[in-house]
Amino acid sequence: MAWFKRVYGENPLHLLALLGCFALAGAAVLALYPNPGAVTIAIWFAAAVIGHDLVLYPLYALADRSLVLARWVRRRVSSRPVTVAATNHLRLPVLGSALLGLIWFPTISGGGADVLLFAAGLPTTIDYVARWLLVTAVLFLASAVLYAVRLGRSAMRRP
């Protein structure tokens, strides 16, 4: 096994998992190939990859970097040390809200009204924007409560 790891650079299970992923991707391509909409799906997928890697990733990396920078500045300026970081208490609700918004965007925006009615039998009279905002508010409230509890426990431990 040492020679395999020296030649390949990883464990043989890594190669096996990689081959399995390629086989699954190949099966998906073969299943979609006879479909006339396969070209549209490929274009959408390429646009999604490019849109994420070139547009969205730099934006949320910049937002995250600003949180880390703010924490660094607080450590340098404040005389009190940071006992509980707020970074993850902001990251997780934003991530949850953004993910829900992205997944349910057609329903939230009202663009998928016909599909929603056909697939689920649900009318579009329900205000999905209000529900998404309510879920977002609950995520941030739960995170704030957890942050307050962690701050309180940290303050009680300090002499």
Coordinates of C-alpha atoms in Angstrom, one line a residue:
M1 CA 0.0 0.0 0.0
A2 CA 2.9 2.4 0.6
W3 CA 3.9 2.3 -3.1
F4 CA 0.3 3.1 -4.1
K5 CA 0.2 6.1 -1.8
R6 CA 3.6 7.2 -3.0
V7 CA 2.5 6.9 -6.7
Y8 CA -1.1 8.1 -6.4
G9 CA -0.7 10.5 -3.4
E10 CA -3.7 9.3 -1.5
N11 CA -5.4 6.2 0.1
P12 CA -6.9 3.7 -2.4
L13 CA -10.3 4.4 -0.9
H14 CA -10.0 8.0 -2.2
L15 CA -9.5 6.7 -5.8
L16 CA -12.5 4.3 -5.3
A17 CA -14.7 7.1 -4.1
L18 CA -13.6 9.4 -6.9
L19 CA -14.3 6.6 -9.5
G20 CA -17.8 6.2 -7.9
C21 CA -18.5 9.9 -8.2
F22 CA -17.5 9.9 -11.8
A23 CA -19.6 6.8 -12.5
L24 CA -22.6 8.6 -10.8
A25 CA -22.0 11.8 -12.8
G26 CA -21.7 9.7 -16.0
A27 CA -25.0 7.9 -15.3
A28 CA -26.7 11.2 -14.8
V29 CA -25.3 12.6 -18.1
L30 CA -26.4 9.4 -19.9
A31 CA -29.9 9.7 -18.4
L32 CA -30.2 13.3 -19.5
Y33 CA -28.6 13.0 -22.9
P34 CA -31.6 11.8 -24.9
N35 CA -33.7 14.5 -23.3
P36 CA -34.0 17.6 -25.6
G37 CA -33.7 19.8 -22.6
A38 CA -30.3 18.4 -21.7
V39 CA -28.5 21.3 -23.4
T40 CA -30.6 23.8 -21.4
I41 CA -29.7 21.9 -18.2
A42 CA -26.0 22.0 -19.1
I43 CA -26.2 25.7 -19.9
W44 CA -28.0 26.3 -16.6
F45 CA -25.5 24.3 -14.7
A46 CA -22.5 26.1 -16.3
A47 CA -24.1 29.4 -15.5
A48 CA -24.7 28.4 -11.9
V49 CA -21.1 27.3 -11.5
I50 CA -19.8 30.5 -13.0
G51 CA -22.3 32.6 -11.2
H52 CA -21.4 31.0 -7.8
D53 CA -17.6 30.9 -8.3
L54 CA -17.1 34.3 -9.9
V55 CA -19.9 36.4 -8.3
L56 CA -21.4 34.9 -5.1
Y57 CA -18.2 33.4 -3.6
P58 CA -16.2 36.6 -3.6
L59 CA -19.2 38.5 -2.1
Y60 CA -19.8 36.2 0.8
A61 CA -16.0 35.7 1.3
L62 CA -15.8 39.5 1.6
A63 CA -18.7 39.7 4.0
D64 CA -17.2 36.9 6.1
R65 CA -13.8 38.6 6.0
S66 CA -15.4 41.8 7.4
L67 CA -16.8 39.8 10.4
V68 CA -13.3 38.4 11.1
L69 CA -11.7 41.8 10.7
A70 CA -14.2 43.4 13.1
R71 CA -13.4 40.7 15.6
W72 CA -9.7 41.3 15.2
V73 CA -10.1 45.1 15.7
R74 CA -12.2 44.5 18.8
R75 CA -9.5 42.3 20.2
R76 CA -6.9 45.0 19.6
V77 CA -8.9 48.0 20.8
S78 CA -10.9 46.6 23.7
S79 CA -9.4 46.0 27.0
R80 CA -11.7 43.1 27.7
P81 CA -11.0 40.0 25.7
V82 CA -13.6 38.5 23.4
T83 CA -15.0 35.5 25.3
V84 CA -17.7 34.4 22.9
A85 CA -17.3 35.1 19.2
A86 CA -20.4 36.4 17.4
T87 CA -19.1 35.4 14.0
N88 CA -20.9 32.0 13.8
H89 CA -24.0 33.4 15.4
L90 CA -24.2 35.7 12.3
R91 CA -23.0 33.2 9.7
L92 CA -25.5 30.4 10.4
P93 CA -28.7 32.4 10.2
V94 CA -27.5 34.2 7.1
L95 CA -26.6 30.9 5.5
G96 CA -29.9 29.3 6.5
S97 CA -31.9 32.2 5.2
A98 CA -29.9 32.5 1.9
L99 CA -30.2 28.8 1.3
L100 CA -33.9 28.8 1.9
G101 CA -34.3 31.8 -0.3
L102 CA -32.3 30.3 -3.1
I103 CA -34.1 26.9 -3.0
W104 CA -37.5 28.4 -2.7
F105 CA -36.9 31.5 -4.9
P106 CA -39.3 30.6 -7.7
T107 CA -42.1 30.1 -5.1
I108 CA -41.2 33.2 -3.1
S109 CA -41.0 35.4 -6.1
G110 CA -44.2 34.0 -7.5
G111 CA -42.6 32.9 -10.7
G112 CA -43.5 29.2 -10.1
A113 CA -47.1 29.7 -9.4
D114 CA -48.3 27.3 -12.2
V115 CA -45.8 24.6 -11.2
L116 CA -46.7 24.9 -7.5
L117 CA -50.4 24.5 -8.3
F118 CA -49.8 21.6 -10.6
A119 CA -47.3 19.7 -8.4
A120 CA -48.6 20.4 -4.9
G121 CA -52.1 21.7 -5.4
L122 CA -51.2 24.7 -3.4
P123 CA -52.6 28.1 -4.4
T124 CA -50.3 31.0 -4.7
T125 CA -52.5 33.2 -2.5
I126 CA -50.2 32.3 0.4
D127 CA -47.7 35.0 1.1
Y128 CA -44.4 33.1 0.7
V129 CA -42.3 36.2 1.1
A130 CA -43.8 36.8 4.6
R131 CA -43.2 33.2 5.5
W132 CA -39.6 33.3 4.3
L133 CA -39.0 36.6 6.3
L134 CA -40.6 35.0 9.3
V135 CA -38.3 31.9 9.1
T136 CA -35.3 34.3 8.7
A137 CA -36.4 36.3 11.8
V138 CA -36.8 33.1 13.8
L139 CA -33.3 31.9 12.7
F140 CA -31.8 35.2 13.8
L141 CA -33.8 35.3 17.1
A142 CA -32.7 31.8 18.0
S143 CA -29.1 32.6 17.2
A144 CA -29.3 35.8 19.3
V145 CA -30.8 33.9 22.2
L146 CA -28.1 31.3 22.0
Y147 CA -25.5 34.0 21.8
A148 CA -26.9 35.7 24.9
V149 CA -27.0 32.4 26.8
R150 CA -23.3 31.8 25.9
L151 CA -22.4 35.3 26.9
G152 CA -24.2 34.9 30.2
R153 CA -22.5 31.6 30.9
S154 CA -19.1 33.1 30.0
A155 CA -19.7 36.1 32.3
M156 CA -20.6 33.8 35.2
R157 CA -17.4 31.7 34.8
R158 CA -15.1 34.8 34.8
P159 CA -13.9 35.7 38.3

